[in-house]
Coordinates of C-alpha atoms in Angstrom, one line a residue:
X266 CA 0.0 0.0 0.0
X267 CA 1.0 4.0 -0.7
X268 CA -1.0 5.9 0.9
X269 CA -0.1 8.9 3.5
X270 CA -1.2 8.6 7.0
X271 CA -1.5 10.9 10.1
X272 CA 0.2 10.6 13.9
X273 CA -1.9 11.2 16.8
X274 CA -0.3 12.3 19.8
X275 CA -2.0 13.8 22.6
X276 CA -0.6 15.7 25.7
X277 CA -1.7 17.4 29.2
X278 CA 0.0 18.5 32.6
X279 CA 3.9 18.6 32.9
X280 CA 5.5 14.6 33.0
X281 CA 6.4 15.2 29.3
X282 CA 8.4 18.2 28.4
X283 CA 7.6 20.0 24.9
X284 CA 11.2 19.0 23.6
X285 CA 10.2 14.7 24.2
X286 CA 7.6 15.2 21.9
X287 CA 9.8 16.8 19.1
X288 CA 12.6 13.7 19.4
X289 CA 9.1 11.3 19.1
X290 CA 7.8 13.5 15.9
X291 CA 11.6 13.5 14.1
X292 CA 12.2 10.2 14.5
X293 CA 8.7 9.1 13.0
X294 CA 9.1 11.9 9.9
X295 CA 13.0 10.3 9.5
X296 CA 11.7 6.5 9.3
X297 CA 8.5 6.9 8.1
X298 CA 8.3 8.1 4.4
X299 CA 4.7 8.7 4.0
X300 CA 3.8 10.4 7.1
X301 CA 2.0 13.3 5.8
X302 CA 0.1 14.9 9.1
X303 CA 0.9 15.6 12.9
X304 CA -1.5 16.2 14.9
X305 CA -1.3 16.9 19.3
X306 CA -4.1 16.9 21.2
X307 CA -3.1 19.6 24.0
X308 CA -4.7 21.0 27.0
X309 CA -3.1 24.1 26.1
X310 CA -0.9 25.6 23.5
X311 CA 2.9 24.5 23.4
X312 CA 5.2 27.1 21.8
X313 CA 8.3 25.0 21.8
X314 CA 6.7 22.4 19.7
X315 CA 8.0 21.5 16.1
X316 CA 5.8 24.3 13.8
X317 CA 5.4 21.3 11.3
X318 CA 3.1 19.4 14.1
X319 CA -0.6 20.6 14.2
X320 CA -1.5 21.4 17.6
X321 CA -5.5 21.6 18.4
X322 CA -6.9 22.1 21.9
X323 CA -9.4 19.1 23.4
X324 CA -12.6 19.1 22.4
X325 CA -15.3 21.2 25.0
X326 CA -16.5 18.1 25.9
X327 CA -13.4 16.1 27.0
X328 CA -11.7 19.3 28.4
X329 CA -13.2 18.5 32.0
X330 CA -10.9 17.7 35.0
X331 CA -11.9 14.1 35.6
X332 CA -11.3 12.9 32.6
X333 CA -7.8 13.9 33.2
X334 CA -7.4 11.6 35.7
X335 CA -7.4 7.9 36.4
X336 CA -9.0 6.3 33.1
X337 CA -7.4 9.0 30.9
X338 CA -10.6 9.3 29.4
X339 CA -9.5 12.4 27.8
X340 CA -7.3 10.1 25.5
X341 CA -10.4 9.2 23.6
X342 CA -10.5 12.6 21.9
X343 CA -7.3 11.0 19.3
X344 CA -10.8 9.9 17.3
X345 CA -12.6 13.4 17.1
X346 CA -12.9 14.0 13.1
X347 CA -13.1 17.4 13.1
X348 CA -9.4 17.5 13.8
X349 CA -8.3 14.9 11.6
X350 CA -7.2 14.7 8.6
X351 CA -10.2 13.7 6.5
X352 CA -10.1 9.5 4.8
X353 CA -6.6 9.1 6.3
X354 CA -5.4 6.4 8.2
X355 CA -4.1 7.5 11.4
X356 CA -1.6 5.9 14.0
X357 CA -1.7 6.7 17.5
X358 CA 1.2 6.8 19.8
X359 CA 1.5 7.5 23.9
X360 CA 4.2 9.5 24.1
X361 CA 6.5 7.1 26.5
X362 CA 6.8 5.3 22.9
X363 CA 10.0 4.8 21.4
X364 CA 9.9 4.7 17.3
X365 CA 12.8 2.4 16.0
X366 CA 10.9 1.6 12.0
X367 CA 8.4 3.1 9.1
X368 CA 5.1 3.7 11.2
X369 CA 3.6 3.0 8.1
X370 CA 3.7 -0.5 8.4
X371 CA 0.9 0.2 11.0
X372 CA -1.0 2.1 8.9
X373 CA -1.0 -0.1 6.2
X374 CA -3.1 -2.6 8.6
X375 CA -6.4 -0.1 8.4
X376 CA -7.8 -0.9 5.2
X377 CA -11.3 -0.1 6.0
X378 CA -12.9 3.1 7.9
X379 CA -14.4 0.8 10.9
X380 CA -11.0 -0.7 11.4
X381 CA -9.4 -0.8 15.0
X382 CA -6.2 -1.9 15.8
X383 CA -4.7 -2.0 19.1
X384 CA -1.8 -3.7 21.3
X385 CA -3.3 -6.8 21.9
X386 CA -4.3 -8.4 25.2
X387 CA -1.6 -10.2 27.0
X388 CA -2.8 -13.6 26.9
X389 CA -2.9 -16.4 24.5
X390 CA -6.6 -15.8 22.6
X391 CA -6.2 -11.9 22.3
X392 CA -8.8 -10.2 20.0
X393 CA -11.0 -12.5 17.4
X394 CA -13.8 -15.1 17.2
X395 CA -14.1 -16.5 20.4
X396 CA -13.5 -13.3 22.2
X397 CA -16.0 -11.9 19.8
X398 CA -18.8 -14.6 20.6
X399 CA -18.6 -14.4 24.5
X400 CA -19.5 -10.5 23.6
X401 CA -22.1 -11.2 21.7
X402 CA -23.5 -14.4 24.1
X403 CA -23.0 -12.1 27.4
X404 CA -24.4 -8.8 25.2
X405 CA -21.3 -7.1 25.7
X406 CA -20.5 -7.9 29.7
X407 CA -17.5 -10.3 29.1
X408 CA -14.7 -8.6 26.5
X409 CA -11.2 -8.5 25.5
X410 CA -8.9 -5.4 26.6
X411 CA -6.6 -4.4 24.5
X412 CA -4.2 -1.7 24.9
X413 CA -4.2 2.2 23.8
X414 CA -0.9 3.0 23.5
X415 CA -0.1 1.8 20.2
X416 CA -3.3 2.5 17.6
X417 CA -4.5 2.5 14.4
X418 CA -7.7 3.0 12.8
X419 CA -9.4 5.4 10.5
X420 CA -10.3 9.2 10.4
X421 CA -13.3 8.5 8.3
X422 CA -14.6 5.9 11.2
X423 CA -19.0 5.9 11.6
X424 CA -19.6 7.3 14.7
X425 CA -16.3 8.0 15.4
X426 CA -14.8 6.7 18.9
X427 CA -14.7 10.1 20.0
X428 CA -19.0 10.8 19.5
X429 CA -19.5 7.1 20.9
X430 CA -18.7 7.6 23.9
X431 CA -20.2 11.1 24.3
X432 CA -23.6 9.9 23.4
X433 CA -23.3 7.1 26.0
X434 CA -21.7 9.5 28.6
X435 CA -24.6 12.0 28.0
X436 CA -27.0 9.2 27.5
X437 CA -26.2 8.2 31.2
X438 CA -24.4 5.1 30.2
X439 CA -22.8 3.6 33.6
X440 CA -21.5 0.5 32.2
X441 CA -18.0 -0.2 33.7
X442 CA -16.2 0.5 30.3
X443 CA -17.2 3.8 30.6
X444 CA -14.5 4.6 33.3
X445 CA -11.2 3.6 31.6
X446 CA -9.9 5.1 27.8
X447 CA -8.9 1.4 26.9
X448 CA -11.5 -0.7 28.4
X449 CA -14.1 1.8 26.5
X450 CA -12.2 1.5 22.7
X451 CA -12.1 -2.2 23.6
X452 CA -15.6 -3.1 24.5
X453 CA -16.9 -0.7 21.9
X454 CA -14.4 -1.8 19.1
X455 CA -14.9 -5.8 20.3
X456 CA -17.0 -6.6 16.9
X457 CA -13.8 -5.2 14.7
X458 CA -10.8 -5.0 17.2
X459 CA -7.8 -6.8 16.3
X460 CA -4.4 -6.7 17.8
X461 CA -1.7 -5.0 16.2
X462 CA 0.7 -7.2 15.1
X463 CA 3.6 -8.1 18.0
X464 CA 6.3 -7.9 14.7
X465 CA 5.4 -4.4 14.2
X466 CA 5.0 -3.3 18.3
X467 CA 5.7 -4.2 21.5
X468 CA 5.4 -3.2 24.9
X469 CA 8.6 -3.2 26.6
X470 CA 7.6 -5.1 29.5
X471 CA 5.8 -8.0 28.2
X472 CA 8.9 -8.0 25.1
X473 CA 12.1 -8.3 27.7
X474 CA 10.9 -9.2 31.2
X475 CA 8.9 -12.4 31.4
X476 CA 8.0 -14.1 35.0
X477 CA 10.3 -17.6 34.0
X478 CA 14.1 -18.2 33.2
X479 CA 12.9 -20.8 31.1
X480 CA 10.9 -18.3 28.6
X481 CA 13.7 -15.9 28.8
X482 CA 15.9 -18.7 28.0
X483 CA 13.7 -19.7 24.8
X484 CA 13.3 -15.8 23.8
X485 CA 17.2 -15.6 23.8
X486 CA 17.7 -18.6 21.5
X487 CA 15.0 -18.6 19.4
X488 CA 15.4 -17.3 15.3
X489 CA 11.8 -16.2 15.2
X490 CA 12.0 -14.1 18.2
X491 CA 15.1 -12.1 16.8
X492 CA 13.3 -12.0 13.6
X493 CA 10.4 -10.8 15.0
X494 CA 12.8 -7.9 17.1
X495 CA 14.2 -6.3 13.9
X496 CA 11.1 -5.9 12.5
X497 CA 9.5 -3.7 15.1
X498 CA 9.0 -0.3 14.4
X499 CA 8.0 1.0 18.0
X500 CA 8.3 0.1 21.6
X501 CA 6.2 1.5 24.0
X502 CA 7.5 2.1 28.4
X503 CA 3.3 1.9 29.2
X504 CA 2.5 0.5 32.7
X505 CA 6.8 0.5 33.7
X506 CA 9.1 2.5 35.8
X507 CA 11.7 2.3 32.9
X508 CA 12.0 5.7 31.3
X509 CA 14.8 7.2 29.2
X510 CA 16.7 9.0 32.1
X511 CA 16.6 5.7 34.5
X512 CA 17.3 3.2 31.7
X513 CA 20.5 5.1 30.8
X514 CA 21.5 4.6 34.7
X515 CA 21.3 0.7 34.1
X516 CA 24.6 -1.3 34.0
X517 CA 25.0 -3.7 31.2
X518 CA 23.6 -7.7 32.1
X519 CA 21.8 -6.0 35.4
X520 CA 18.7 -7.9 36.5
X521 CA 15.8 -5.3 35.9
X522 CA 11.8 -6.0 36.7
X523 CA 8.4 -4.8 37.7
X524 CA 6.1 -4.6 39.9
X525 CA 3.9 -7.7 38.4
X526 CA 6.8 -9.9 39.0
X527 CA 8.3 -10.5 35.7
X528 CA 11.8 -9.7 35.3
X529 CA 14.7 -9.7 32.5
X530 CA 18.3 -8.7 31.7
X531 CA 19.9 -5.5 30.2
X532 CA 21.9 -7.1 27.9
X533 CA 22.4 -7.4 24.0
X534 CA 22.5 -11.0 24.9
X535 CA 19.0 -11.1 26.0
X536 CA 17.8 -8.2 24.0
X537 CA 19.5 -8.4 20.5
X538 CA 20.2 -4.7 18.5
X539 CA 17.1 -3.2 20.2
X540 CA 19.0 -2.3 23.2
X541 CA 21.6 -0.1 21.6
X542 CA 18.6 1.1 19.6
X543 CA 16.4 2.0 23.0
X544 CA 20.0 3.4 24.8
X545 CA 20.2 6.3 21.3
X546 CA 16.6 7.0 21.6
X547 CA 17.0 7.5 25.5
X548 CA 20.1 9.7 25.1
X549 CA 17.9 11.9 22.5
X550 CA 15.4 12.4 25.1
X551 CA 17.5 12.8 28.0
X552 CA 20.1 15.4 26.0
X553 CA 16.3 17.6 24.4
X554 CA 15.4 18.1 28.0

């Protein structure tokens, strides 16, 4: 496929400085050939970001304090047409991801307006038919939860995630998916969601730390993993204490983990090129600040 697609970021409060969004947007424009449109979602207007990225305030109706909060309900404004590029593919990215490939491999997977991509749930079925029936048998109560951080899906989408949930919110709708930006895109997207592809991107935790020597051990050795490492074109830090500036504190071969008991090793042993790739990226971010 050739055709041009549109980044989504969004931003609000102070944890990410003007100048980490810039390193995110050149390295994207530098690796990804057919990017054709920026656009930040802002909670206010940030002068010392790139001219080339369009920046456009939250809509009225997201722009209220709770949905700044716990749920980051305010993240489902990335689907608001009226500030997208009109019948163009669009890829969202949080902005503790890390772009190492063409983002337009992702973009390529949205074919259709009502297609939704996101990082899959970590388990074996993910996203598909038997995830789909149980939705359709329990009339939406039992559902698969992706993940928001990595998305992609259409501009031209009918109603738009964005007016979806406003109609329910105003309609009264108190189902739990209202309450949490990726349990809402998950159980409304269930009938089309699909997982992006774990060759294309990865969450760093779920990638490098695992909770057994054993998998580690098999991830290390095996030809398909490696494959599948040098084809990914973005790593996102979601859900992890690992940023740039504590990252570039770690030793090489030290033990790191988290707080759901998986662990792994900083190594290019157990990591392959990506870790020299992550260190670079870190050291961008760390020297913009």
């Amino acid at each position: 496929m050739s055709t041009d697609f549109c980044l989504v970021l969004a931003i609000w409060g102070s944890a990410y400085p003007d100048a980490s969004v810039n390193v995110l947007v050149d390295a994207a424009k530098k690796s990804s050939p057919r990017l054709k449109h920026v656009v930040l979602f802002t909670d206010r207007q940030r002068p010392q970001i790139a001219t080339d990225v369009k920046q456009v305030p939250f809509p009225p109706f997201f722009d209220r304090p709770e949905f700044f909060g716990l749920g980051y309900r305010v993240k489902l404004a990335v689907f608001s047409r009226a500030s997208l590029p009109p019948k163009t593919p669009c890829v969202y990215l949080d902005l503790d991801t890390m772009v190492t490939g063409d983002l337009g491999k992702i973009a390529d997977l949205v074919e259709r307006p009502c297609d939704l991509f996101m990082l899959p749930p970590g388990n074996l079925i993910g996203f598909g038919p038997i995830r789909r029936k149980l939705f359709g048998l329990t009339k939406g109560k039992r559902f698969a939860t992706g993940n928001s951080s990595v998305m992609a899906y259409h501009s031209a989408a009918e109603p738009s995630m964005a007016d979806l949930f406003e109609q329910r919110f105003i309609g009264g709708d108190k189902g739990p998916y209202m309450n949490i930006d990726d349990e809402f895109i998950s159980w409304a997207g269930q009938p089309v969601a699909r997982g992006v592809p774990r060759s294309m991107a990865v969450m760093f935790r779920r990638e490098f730390l695992a909770r057994s020597s054993v998998i580690l051990w098999f991830r290390k050795h095996s030809p398909f993993r490696q494959k599948h490492r040098s084809n990914v074109v973005a790593i996102t830090f979601n859900g992890t204490r690992y940023k740039p500036d504590e990252l570039l504190k770690l030793r090489p071969g030290e033990r790191i983990s988290d707080a759901r008991g998986r662990f792994g090793y900083w190594s290019d042993e157990h990591m392959g090129p990506l870790r020299q790739k992550i260190l670079d990226y870190c050291q961008r971010i760390t020297a913009s600040n």
